[in-house]
Amino acid sequence: MVRAKDGARDLCALFGVVFLASLGCYSNSLRGEFVHDDYPAILRNQDVLGGTGLLELASNDFWGTPLRDVNSHKSYRPLTTLTFRATHSVVGLQPFWYHVCNVLLHGAASLLFTRVCYAIAGLQTIFATFAGLLFATHPVHTEAVSGIVGRADVLACALFFLSLLVYHDRICAGASDNKRVLWSSILACMAMLAKETGLTVLFVNLFLDLYRSWHPLKRALLERKWNEEALHFSQRTAKLLMALSVLLVFRLALLQGSLPRFVSQDNPAAFHPHRQVR
């Protein structure tokens, strides 16, 4: 019992190091101003400023344009927009607090990633902490954390890891398969509503579940007889695919038969004349 308490205390201390590192690494962004995409997404967006109702917010794209409009970008991130609206309702248009929210979200995502490394990847505490530190301080996250509109990425990331942990973490092992699939799917939906790519966590859940269940599945195939573990896996898979299908249909319906519209300013490499560069 004493060893378990000491281990939990050590784990919390190491996770605290990851959290503090994530905050310290991006503390220099707190004095930043609104720049670039912040203007159309926040400063001129009535969904953020409170000029529209919540139903209108739910039917507009990330930039405040109705999805049915031919000029709509089709990027649908109402959960992220709602967090901007909540921030605006409390502090107005003070960029400092928008940056604070981003940095805190990154800290939460870093902690969740560390937990994924420890509980799902099975790394020892010290190596999970090292992986968490790499995630927390890696410069690839700079634009997402330091740019206010990057909150869509950071929020979707945190919800992605939560969905993954609800489905696979041994802490949730006592919950029924139905509850784990349900809550994992709800969190995946929230991740998708933060940024479209959040939906991919359901694919990760599915393939990781397949990897973990491969031996009983292989035995069932060889014996041509369902065992209990293989049966439970098939039931989880059916429910997960059903949730995935519903969310995909919902997302495609929002596109109304058209693809998202990007310009070279959004992603210059994608518009490069040479295919090898693209």
PDB file of C-alpha atoms in Angstrom:
ATOM      1  CA  MET A   1       0.000   0.000   0.000  1.00  0.00           C
ATOM      2  CA  VAL A   2       2.845   2.381   0.895  1.00  0.00           C
ATOM      3  CA  ARG A   3       4.645   1.554  -2.353  1.00  0.00           C
ATOM      4  CA  ALA A   4       1.460   2.215  -4.346  1.00  0.00           C
ATOM      5  CA  LYS A   5       1.054   5.613  -2.669  1.00  0.00           C
ATOM      6  CA  ASP A   6       4.706   6.475  -3.289  1.00  0.00           C
ATOM      7  CA  GLY A   7       4.365   5.404  -6.935  1.00  0.00           C
ATOM      8  CA  ALA A   8       1.254   7.532  -7.402  1.00  0.00           C
ATOM      9  CA  ARG A   9       3.011  10.479  -5.735  1.00  0.00           C
ATOM     10  CA  ASP A  10       6.042  10.091  -8.018  1.00  0.00           C
ATOM     11  CA  LEU A  11       3.781   9.826 -11.044  1.00  0.00           C
ATOM     12  CA  CYS A  12       1.931  13.028 -10.102  1.00  0.00           C
ATOM     13  CA  ALA A  13       5.237  14.824  -9.542  1.00  0.00           C
ATOM     14  CA  LEU A  14       6.572  13.812 -12.951  1.00  0.00           C
ATOM     15  CA  PHE A  15       3.304  14.755 -14.631  1.00  0.00           C
ATOM     16  CA  GLY A  16       3.580  18.102 -12.862  1.00  0.00           C
ATOM     17  CA  VAL A  17       6.996  18.584 -14.458  1.00  0.00           C
ATOM     18  CA  VAL A  18       5.430  18.013 -17.890  1.00  0.00           C
ATOM     19  CA  PHE A  19       2.660  20.512 -17.166  1.00  0.00           C
ATOM     20  CA  LEU A  20       5.068  23.193 -15.919  1.00  0.00           C
ATOM     21  CA  ALA A  21       7.343  22.640 -18.917  1.00  0.00           C
ATOM     22  CA  SER A  22       4.415  23.100 -21.304  1.00  0.00           C
ATOM     23  CA  LEU A  23       3.451  26.361 -19.589  1.00  0.00           C
ATOM     24  CA  GLY A  24       6.986  27.678 -19.383  1.00  0.00           C
ATOM     25  CA  CYS A  25       7.758  26.883 -22.987  1.00  0.00           C
ATOM     26  CA  TYR A  26       4.887  29.055 -24.269  1.00  0.00           C
ATOM     27  CA  SER A  27       4.774  31.731 -21.583  1.00  0.00           C
ATOM     28  CA  ASN A  28       6.461  34.130 -24.018  1.00  0.00           C
ATOM     29  CA  SER A  29       3.343  34.009 -26.214  1.00  0.00           C
ATOM     30  CA  LEU A  30       1.078  35.514 -23.541  1.00  0.00           C
ATOM     31  CA  ARG A  31       1.853  39.101 -24.565  1.00  0.00           C
ATOM     32  CA  GLY A  32       1.077  38.466 -28.211  1.00  0.00           C
ATOM     33  CA  GLU A  33      -1.549  40.445 -30.084  1.00  0.00           C
ATOM     34  CA  PHE A  34      -4.330  39.404 -32.445  1.00  0.00           C
ATOM     35  CA  VAL A  35      -2.745  38.610 -35.821  1.00  0.00           C
ATOM     36  CA  HIS A  36      -3.608  37.271 -39.271  1.00  0.00           C
ATOM     37  CA  ASP A  37      -6.536  34.789 -39.060  1.00  0.00           C
ATOM     38  CA  ASP A  38      -7.524  36.136 -35.625  1.00  0.00           C
ATOM     39  CA  TYR A  39      -9.159  39.095 -37.352  1.00  0.00           C
ATOM     40  CA  PRO A  40     -11.805  37.244 -39.400  1.00  0.00           C
ATOM     41  CA  ALA A  41     -12.180  34.391 -36.879  1.00  0.00           C
ATOM     42  CA  ILE A  42     -12.518  36.553 -33.740  1.00  0.00           C
ATOM     43  CA  LEU A  43     -12.398  40.322 -34.143  1.00  0.00           C
ATOM     44  CA  ARG A  44     -14.908  40.444 -37.020  1.00  0.00           C
ATOM     45  CA  ASN A  45     -16.839  37.276 -36.223  1.00  0.00           C
ATOM     46  CA  GLN A  46     -20.289  38.015 -34.822  1.00  0.00           C
ATOM     47  CA  ASP A  47     -20.516  34.440 -33.546  1.00  0.00           C
ATOM     48  CA  VAL A  48     -17.685  35.338 -31.149  1.00  0.00           C
ATOM     49  CA  LEU A  49     -18.744  38.908 -30.431  1.00  0.00           C
ATOM     50  CA  GLY A  50     -22.274  37.860 -29.453  1.00  0.00           C
ATOM     51  CA  GLY A  51     -24.044  39.419 -32.411  1.00  0.00           C
ATOM     52  CA  THR A  52     -25.696  36.140 -33.369  1.00  0.00           C
ATOM     53  CA  GLY A  53     -27.673  33.532 -31.467  1.00  0.00           C
ATOM     54  CA  LEU A  54     -26.361  30.100 -30.597  1.00  0.00           C
ATOM     55  CA  LEU A  55     -28.470  28.495 -33.333  1.00  0.00           C
ATOM     56  CA  GLU A  56     -26.837  30.759 -35.907  1.00  0.00           C
ATOM     57  CA  LEU A  57     -23.426  29.946 -34.473  1.00  0.00           C
ATOM     58  CA  ALA A  58     -24.220  26.259 -34.927  1.00  0.00           C
ATOM     59  CA  SER A  59     -25.083  26.814 -38.600  1.00  0.00           C
ATOM     60  CA  ASN A  60     -22.079  28.991 -39.492  1.00  0.00           C
ATOM     61  CA  ASP A  61     -18.552  28.005 -40.406  1.00  0.00           C
ATOM     62  CA  PHE A  62     -15.463  28.874 -38.365  1.00  0.00           C
ATOM     63  CA  TRP A  63     -15.317  32.347 -39.894  1.00  0.00           C
ATOM     64  CA  GLY A  64     -18.938  33.232 -39.194  1.00  0.00           C
ATOM     65  CA  THR A  65     -20.239  32.612 -42.728  1.00  0.00           C
ATOM     66  CA  PRO A  66     -23.410  30.498 -43.098  1.00  0.00           C
ATOM     67  CA  LEU A  67     -22.518  27.007 -44.310  1.00  0.00           C
ATOM     68  CA  ARG A  68     -25.173  27.261 -47.024  1.00  0.00           C
ATOM     69  CA  ASP A  69     -23.405  30.309 -48.476  1.00  0.00           C
ATOM     70  CA  VAL A  70     -21.433  29.575 -51.653  1.00  0.00           C
ATOM     71  CA  ASN A  71     -18.541  31.562 -50.183  1.00  0.00           C
ATOM     72  CA  SER A  72     -18.381  29.453 -47.037  1.00  0.00           C
ATOM     73  CA  HIS A  73     -15.034  27.826 -46.300  1.00  0.00           C
ATOM     74  CA  LYS A  74     -16.981  24.793 -44.948  1.00  0.00           C
ATOM     75  CA  SER A  75     -14.696  24.528 -41.922  1.00  0.00           C
ATOM     76  CA  TYR A  76     -17.139  23.668 -39.130  1.00  0.00           C
ATOM     77  CA  ARG A  77     -15.719  24.157 -35.619  1.00  0.00           C
ATOM     78  CA  PRO A  78     -18.567  25.408 -33.443  1.00  0.00           C
ATOM     79  CA  LEU A  79     -17.068  24.118 -30.198  1.00  0.00           C
ATOM     80  CA  THR A  80     -13.913  26.181 -30.739  1.00  0.00           C
ATOM     81  CA  THR A  81     -15.999  29.214 -31.693  1.00  0.00           C
ATOM     82  CA  LEU A  82     -18.057  28.706 -28.553  1.00  0.00           C
ATOM     83  CA  THR A  83     -14.892  28.818 -26.408  1.00  0.00           C
ATOM     84  CA  PHE A  84     -13.919  32.096 -28.106  1.00  0.00           C
ATOM     85  CA  ARG A  85     -17.400  33.439 -27.396  1.00  0.00           C
ATOM     86  CA  ALA A  86     -17.144  32.395 -23.743  1.00  0.00           C
ATOM     87  CA  THR A  87     -13.744  34.085 -23.439  1.00  0.00           C
ATOM     88  CA  HIS A  88     -15.120  37.245 -25.047  1.00  0.00           C
ATOM     89  CA  SER A  89     -18.112  37.320 -22.716  1.00  0.00           C
ATOM     90  CA  VAL A  90     -15.758  37.303 -19.705  1.00  0.00           C
ATOM     91  CA  VAL A  91     -12.749  39.418 -20.759  1.00  0.00           C
ATOM     92  CA  GLY A  92     -13.791  41.078 -24.008  1.00  0.00           C
ATOM     93  CA  LEU A  93     -11.085  41.394 -26.634  1.00  0.00           C
ATOM     94  CA  GLN A  94      -7.999  41.249 -24.438  1.00  0.00           C
ATOM     95  CA  PRO A  95      -5.603  38.956 -26.325  1.00  0.00           C
ATOM     96  CA  PHE A  96      -3.674  38.057 -23.163  1.00  0.00           C
ATOM     97  CA  TRP A  97      -6.517  35.881 -21.844  1.00  0.00           C
ATOM     98  CA  TYR A  98      -7.054  34.176 -25.198  1.00  0.00           C
ATOM     99  CA  HIS A  99      -3.378  33.196 -25.127  1.00  0.00           C
ATOM    100  CA  VAL A 100      -3.705  32.026 -21.519  1.00  0.00           C
ATOM    101  CA  CYS A 101      -6.525  29.667 -22.544  1.00  0.00           C
ATOM    102  CA  ASN A 102      -4.415  28.265 -25.385  1.00  0.00           C
ATOM    103  CA  VAL A 103      -1.395  27.649 -23.168  1.00  0.00           C
ATOM    104  CA  LEU A 104      -3.497  25.979 -20.458  1.00  0.00           C
ATOM    105  CA  LEU A 105      -5.136  23.757 -23.064  1.00  0.00           C
ATOM    106  CA  HIS A 106      -1.705  22.796 -24.357  1.00  0.00           C
ATOM    107  CA  GLY A 107      -0.694  21.940 -20.803  1.00  0.00           C
ATOM    108  CA  ALA A 108      -3.750  19.707 -20.471  1.00  0.00           C
ATOM    109  CA  ALA A 109      -3.041  18.048 -23.839  1.00  0.00           C
ATOM    110  CA  SER A 110       0.563  17.408 -22.759  1.00  0.00           C
ATOM    111  CA  LEU A 111      -0.629  15.732 -19.556  1.00  0.00           C
ATOM    112  CA  LEU A 112      -3.097  13.593 -21.480  1.00  0.00           C
ATOM    113  CA  PHE A 113      -0.414  12.584 -23.967  1.00  0.00           C
ATOM    114  CA  THR A 114       1.848  11.562 -21.073  1.00  0.00           C
ATOM    115  CA  ARG A 115      -0.991   9.459 -19.675  1.00  0.00           C
ATOM    116  CA  VAL A 116      -1.463   7.833 -23.098  1.00  0.00           C
ATOM    117  CA  CYS A 117       2.240   6.922 -23.168  1.00  0.00           C
ATOM    118  CA  TYR A 118       2.072   5.484 -19.646  1.00  0.00           C
ATOM    119  CA  ALA A 119      -1.303   3.718 -19.639  1.00  0.00           C
ATOM    120  CA  ILE A 120      -1.789   2.719 -23.285  1.00  0.00           C
ATOM    121  CA  ALA A 121       1.692   2.515 -24.818  1.00  0.00           C
ATOM    122  CA  GLY A 122       2.904   0.891 -21.579  1.00  0.00           C
ATOM    123  CA  LEU A 123       6.039   2.999 -21.151  1.00  0.00           C
ATOM    124  CA  GLN A 124       7.735   3.119 -17.778  1.00  0.00           C
ATOM    125  CA  THR A 125       7.002   6.265 -15.776  1.00  0.00           C
ATOM    126  CA  ILE A 126      10.328   7.942 -16.542  1.00  0.00           C
ATOM    127  CA  PHE A 127      10.070   7.265 -20.287  1.00  0.00           C
ATOM    128  CA  ALA A 128       6.424   8.348 -20.415  1.00  0.00           C
ATOM    129  CA  THR A 129       7.463  11.580 -18.696  1.00  0.00           C
ATOM    130  CA  PHE A 130      10.308  12.079 -21.172  1.00  0.00           C
ATOM    131  CA  ALA A 131       7.877  11.540 -24.070  1.00  0.00           C
ATOM    132  CA  GLY A 132       5.492  14.029 -22.448  1.00  0.00           C
ATOM    133  CA  LEU A 133       8.287  16.591 -22.172  1.00  0.00           C
ATOM    134  CA  LEU A 134       9.112  16.130 -25.850  1.00  0.00           C
ATOM    135  CA  PHE A 135       5.462  16.652 -26.738  1.00  0.00           C
ATOM    136  CA  ALA A 136       5.119  19.677 -24.450  1.00  0.00           C
ATOM    137  CA  THR A 137       8.190  21.470 -25.790  1.00  0.00           C
ATOM    138  CA  HIS A 138       8.323  20.362 -29.417  1.00  0.00           C
ATOM    139  CA  PRO A 139       8.384  23.389 -31.766  1.00  0.00           C
ATOM    140  CA  VAL A 140       5.893  21.755 -34.149  1.00  0.00           C
ATOM    141  CA  HIS A 141       3.145  22.962 -31.793  1.00  0.00           C
ATOM    142  CA  THR A 142       4.254  26.600 -31.861  1.00  0.00           C
ATOM    143  CA  GLU A 143       1.735  27.910 -34.389  1.00  0.00           C
ATOM    144  CA  ALA A 144      -1.180  26.061 -32.805  1.00  0.00           C
ATOM    145  CA  VAL A 145      -0.412  27.217 -29.247  1.00  0.00           C
ATOM    146  CA  SER A 146       0.941  30.714 -29.893  1.00  0.00           C
ATOM    147  CA  GLY A 147      -1.631  31.615 -32.556  1.00  0.00           C
ATOM    148  CA  ILE A 148      -5.027  32.246 -30.985  1.00  0.00           C
ATOM    149  CA  VAL A 149      -6.992  30.580 -33.795  1.00  0.00           C
ATOM    150  CA  GLY A 150      -4.756  27.565 -33.247  1.00  0.00           C
ATOM    151  CA  ARG A 151      -7.034  26.753 -30.321  1.00  0.00           C
ATOM    152  CA  ALA A 152      -8.976  24.551 -32.726  1.00  0.00           C
ATOM    153  CA  ASP A 153      -5.956  22.234 -33.017  1.00  0.00           C
ATOM    154  CA  VAL A 154      -5.123  22.257 -29.305  1.00  0.00           C
ATOM    155  CA  LEU A 155      -8.716  21.679 -28.181  1.00  0.00           C
ATOM    156  CA  ALA A 156      -9.239  18.889 -30.719  1.00  0.00           C
ATOM    157  CA  CYS A 157      -5.958  17.331 -29.588  1.00  0.00           C
ATOM    158  CA  ALA A 158      -6.979  17.274 -25.922  1.00  0.00           C
ATOM    159  CA  LEU A 159     -10.381  15.758 -26.758  1.00  0.00           C
ATOM    160  CA  PHE A 160      -8.658  13.232 -29.066  1.00  0.00           C
ATOM    161  CA  PHE A 161      -6.516  11.970 -26.179  1.00  0.00           C
ATOM    162  CA  LEU A 162      -9.521  11.889 -23.836  1.00  0.00           C
ATOM    163  CA  SER A 163     -11.441   9.735 -26.311  1.00  0.00           C
ATOM    164  CA  LEU A 164      -8.440   7.437 -26.633  1.00  0.00           C
ATOM    165  CA  LEU A 165      -8.053   7.116 -22.865  1.00  0.00           C
ATOM    166  CA  VAL A 166     -11.741   6.486 -22.218  1.00  0.00           C
ATOM    167  CA  TYR A 167     -11.622   3.621 -24.707  1.00  0.00           C
ATOM    168  CA  HIS A 168      -8.282   2.034 -23.752  1.00  0.00           C
ATOM    169  CA  ASP A 169      -7.035   3.230 -20.335  1.00  0.00           C
ATOM    170  CA  ARG A 170      -7.038   0.534 -17.668  1.00  0.00           C
ATOM    171  CA  ILE A 171      -8.676   3.026 -15.279  1.00  0.00           C
ATOM    172  CA  CYS A 172     -11.818   2.610 -17.403  1.00  0.00           C
ATOM    173  CA  ALA A 173     -11.484  -1.171 -17.565  1.00  0.00           C
ATOM    174  CA  GLY A 174     -14.250  -1.562 -14.982  1.00  0.00           C
ATOM    175  CA  ALA A 175     -16.746   0.237 -17.220  1.00  0.00           C
ATOM    176  CA  SER A 176     -18.855  -1.788 -19.608  1.00  0.00           C
ATOM    177  CA  ASP A 177     -17.963  -1.887 -23.302  1.00  0.00           C
ATOM    178  CA  ASN A 178     -21.159   0.023 -24.066  1.00  0.00           C
ATOM    179  CA  LYS A 179     -20.168   2.916 -21.809  1.00  0.00           C
ATOM    180  CA  ARG A 180     -16.603   3.059 -23.088  1.00  0.00           C
ATOM    181  CA  VAL A 181     -17.693   3.097 -26.727  1.00  0.00           C
ATOM    182  CA  LEU A 182     -20.436   5.642 -26.006  1.00  0.00           C
ATOM    183  CA  TRP A 183     -18.236   8.127 -24.136  1.00  0.00           C
ATOM    184  CA  SER A 184     -15.338   7.643 -26.513  1.00  0.00           C
ATOM    185  CA  SER A 185     -17.675   8.412 -29.430  1.00  0.00           C
ATOM    186  CA  ILE A 186     -19.101  11.480 -27.670  1.00  0.00           C
ATOM    187  CA  LEU A 187     -15.592  12.815 -27.080  1.00  0.00           C
ATOM    188  CA  ALA A 188     -14.691  12.052 -30.700  1.00  0.00           C
ATOM    189  CA  CYS A 189     -17.723  14.060 -31.800  1.00  0.00           C
ATOM    190  CA  MET A 190     -16.593  16.949 -29.600  1.00  0.00           C
ATOM    191  CA  ALA A 191     -13.089  16.706 -31.068  1.00  0.00           C
ATOM    192  CA  MET A 192     -14.599  16.857 -34.558  1.00  0.00           C
ATOM    193  CA  LEU A 193     -16.594  19.949 -33.561  1.00  0.00           C
ATOM    194  CA  ALA A 194     -13.353  21.547 -32.357  1.00  0.00           C
ATOM    195  CA  LYS A 195     -11.570  20.700 -35.607  1.00  0.00           C
ATOM    196  CA  GLU A 196     -12.550  18.298 -38.364  1.00  0.00           C
ATOM    197  CA  THR A 197      -9.518  16.023 -37.961  1.00  0.00           C
ATOM    198  CA  GLY A 198     -10.599  15.132 -34.412  1.00  0.00           C
ATOM    199  CA  LEU A 199     -12.865  12.450 -35.876  1.00  0.00           C
ATOM    200  CA  THR A 200      -9.800  10.341 -36.752  1.00  0.00           C
ATOM    201  CA  VAL A 201      -9.544   9.199 -33.126  1.00  0.00           C
ATOM    202  CA  LEU A 202     -12.260   6.631 -33.853  1.00  0.00           C
ATOM    203  CA  PHE A 203     -10.006   5.044 -36.493  1.00  0.00           C
ATOM    204  CA  VAL A 204      -7.152   4.986 -33.959  1.00  0.00           C
ATOM    205  CA  ASN A 205      -9.435   3.405 -31.360  1.00  0.00           C
ATOM    206  CA  LEU A 206     -10.531   0.770 -33.849  1.00  0.00           C
ATOM    207  CA  PHE A 207      -7.041  -0.213 -35.031  1.00  0.00           C
ATOM    208  CA  LEU A 208      -5.595  -0.195 -31.517  1.00  0.00           C
ATOM    209  CA  ASP A 209      -8.452  -2.373 -30.313  1.00  0.00           C
ATOM    210  CA  LEU A 210      -7.778  -4.740 -33.234  1.00  0.00           C
ATOM    211  CA  TYR A 211      -4.081  -4.891 -32.295  1.00  0.00           C
ATOM    212  CA  ARG A 212      -4.857  -5.646 -28.654  1.00  0.00           C
ATOM    213  CA  SER A 213      -7.501  -8.245 -29.516  1.00  0.00           C
ATOM    214  CA  TRP A 214      -5.556  -9.930 -32.301  1.00  0.00           C
ATOM    215  CA  HIS A 215      -4.598 -13.127 -30.428  1.00  0.00           C
ATOM    216  CA  PRO A 216      -8.149 -14.122 -29.393  1.00  0.00           C
ATOM    217  CA  LEU A 217      -9.353 -13.115 -32.864  1.00  0.00           C
ATOM    218  CA  LYS A 218      -6.687 -15.248 -34.512  1.00  0.00           C
ATOM    219  CA  ARG A 219      -7.598 -18.173 -32.254  1.00  0.00           C
ATOM    220  CA  ALA A 220     -11.279 -17.754 -33.128  1.00  0.00           C
ATOM    221  CA  LEU A 221     -10.463 -17.741 -36.839  1.00  0.00           C
ATOM    222  CA  LEU A 222      -8.265 -20.846 -36.582  1.00  0.00           C
ATOM    223  CA  GLU A 223     -10.767 -22.729 -34.445  1.00  0.00           C
ATOM    224  CA  ARG A 224     -13.721 -21.376 -36.470  1.00  0.00           C
ATOM    225  CA  LYS A 225     -15.482 -20.701 -33.200  1.00  0.00           C
ATOM    226  CA  TRP A 226     -16.158 -17.397 -31.457  1.00  0.00           C
ATOM    227  CA  ASN A 227     -14.540 -17.040 -28.059  1.00  0.00           C
ATOM    228  CA  GLU A 228     -15.727 -14.485 -25.523  1.00  0.00           C
ATOM    229  CA  GLU A 229     -12.997 -11.911 -26.200  1.00  0.00           C
ATOM    230  CA  ALA A 230     -13.468 -12.097 -29.954  1.00  0.00           C
ATOM    231  CA  LEU A 231     -17.232 -11.714 -29.545  1.00  0.00           C
ATOM    232  CA  HIS A 232     -16.801  -8.633 -27.350  1.00  0.00           C
ATOM    233  CA  PHE A 233     -14.397  -7.146 -29.884  1.00  0.00           C
ATOM    234  CA  SER A 234     -16.870  -7.661 -32.742  1.00  0.00           C
ATOM    235  CA  GLN A 235     -19.630  -5.988 -30.723  1.00  0.00           C
ATOM    236  CA  ARG A 236     -17.395  -2.996 -29.877  1.00  0.00           C
ATOM    237  CA  THR A 237     -16.348  -2.714 -33.504  1.00  0.00           C
ATOM    238  CA  ALA A 238     -19.934  -2.727 -34.752  1.00  0.00           C
ATOM    239  CA  LYS A 239     -20.903   0.059 -32.342  1.00  0.00           C
ATOM    240  CA  LEU A 240     -17.782   2.071 -33.134  1.00  0.00           C
ATOM    241  CA  LEU A 241     -18.363   1.788 -36.892  1.00  0.00           C
ATOM    242  CA  MET A 242     -21.966   2.846 -36.397  1.00  0.00           C
ATOM    243  CA  ALA A 243     -20.888   5.951 -34.480  1.00  0.00           C
ATOM    244  CA  LEU A 244     -18.227   6.693 -37.085  1.00  0.00           C
ATOM    245  CA  SER A 245     -20.757   6.386 -39.918  1.00  0.00           C
ATOM    246  CA  VAL A 246     -23.224   8.726 -38.211  1.00  0.00           C
ATOM    247  CA  LEU A 247     -20.540  11.360 -37.622  1.00  0.00           C
ATOM    248  CA  LEU A 248     -19.208  11.072 -41.185  1.00  0.00           C
ATOM    249  CA  VAL A 249     -22.698  11.450 -42.657  1.00  0.00           C
ATOM    250  CA  PHE A 250     -23.276  14.473 -40.422  1.00  0.00           C
ATOM    251  CA  ARG A 251     -19.999  16.052 -41.536  1.00  0.00           C
ATOM    252  CA  LEU A 252     -20.646  15.351 -45.234  1.00  0.00           C
ATOM    253  CA  ALA A 253     -24.155  16.760 -44.925  1.00  0.00           C
ATOM    254  CA  LEU A 254     -22.671  20.007 -43.626  1.00  0.00           C
ATOM    255  CA  LEU A 255     -20.499  20.228 -46.735  1.00  0.00           C
ATOM    256  CA  GLN A 256     -23.696  20.195 -48.840  1.00  0.00           C
ATOM    257  CA  GLY A 257     -22.067  18.441 -51.763  1.00  0.00           C
ATOM    258  CA  SER A 258     -18.937  20.606 -51.928  1.00  0.00           C
ATOM    259  CA  LEU A 259     -15.416  20.249 -50.586  1.00  0.00           C
ATOM    260  CA  PRO A 260     -13.726  22.729 -48.233  1.00  0.00           C
ATOM    261  CA  ARG A 261     -12.232  25.659 -50.105  1.00  0.00           C
ATOM    262  CA  PHE A 262      -8.565  26.411 -49.600  1.00  0.00           C
ATOM    263  CA  VAL A 263      -6.371  29.114 -51.101  1.00  0.00           C
ATOM    264  CA  SER A 264      -2.608  29.235 -51.439  1.00  0.00           C
ATOM    265  CA  GLN A 265      -2.362  31.427 -48.350  1.00  0.00           C
ATOM    266  CA  ASP A 266      -3.872  28.627 -46.244  1.00  0.00           C
ATOM    267  CA  ASN A 267      -1.342  26.025 -47.365  1.00  0.00           C
ATOM    268  CA  PRO A 268       1.271  27.276 -49.876  1.00  0.00           C
ATOM    269  CA  ALA A 269       2.900  23.857 -50.338  1.00  0.00           C
ATOM    270  CA  ALA A 270      -0.380  22.333 -51.551  1.00  0.00           C
ATOM    271  CA  PHE A 271      -0.463  24.835 -54.428  1.00  0.00           C
ATOM    272  CA  HIS A 272       3.159  24.354 -55.499  1.00  0.00           C
ATOM    273  CA  PRO A 273       3.424  23.717 -59.274  1.00  0.00           C
ATOM    274  CA  HIS A 274       5.644  20.629 -58.816  1.00  0.00           C
ATOM    275  CA  ARG A 275       3.887  17.441 -57.729  1.00  0.00           C
ATOM    276  CA  GLN A 276       6.927  16.148 -55.822  1.00  0.00           C
ATOM    277  CA  VAL A 277       6.912  19.270 -53.626  1.00  0.00           C
ATOM    278  CA  ARG A 278       3.163  18.977 -52.954  1.00  0.00           C
TER     279      ARG A 278
END
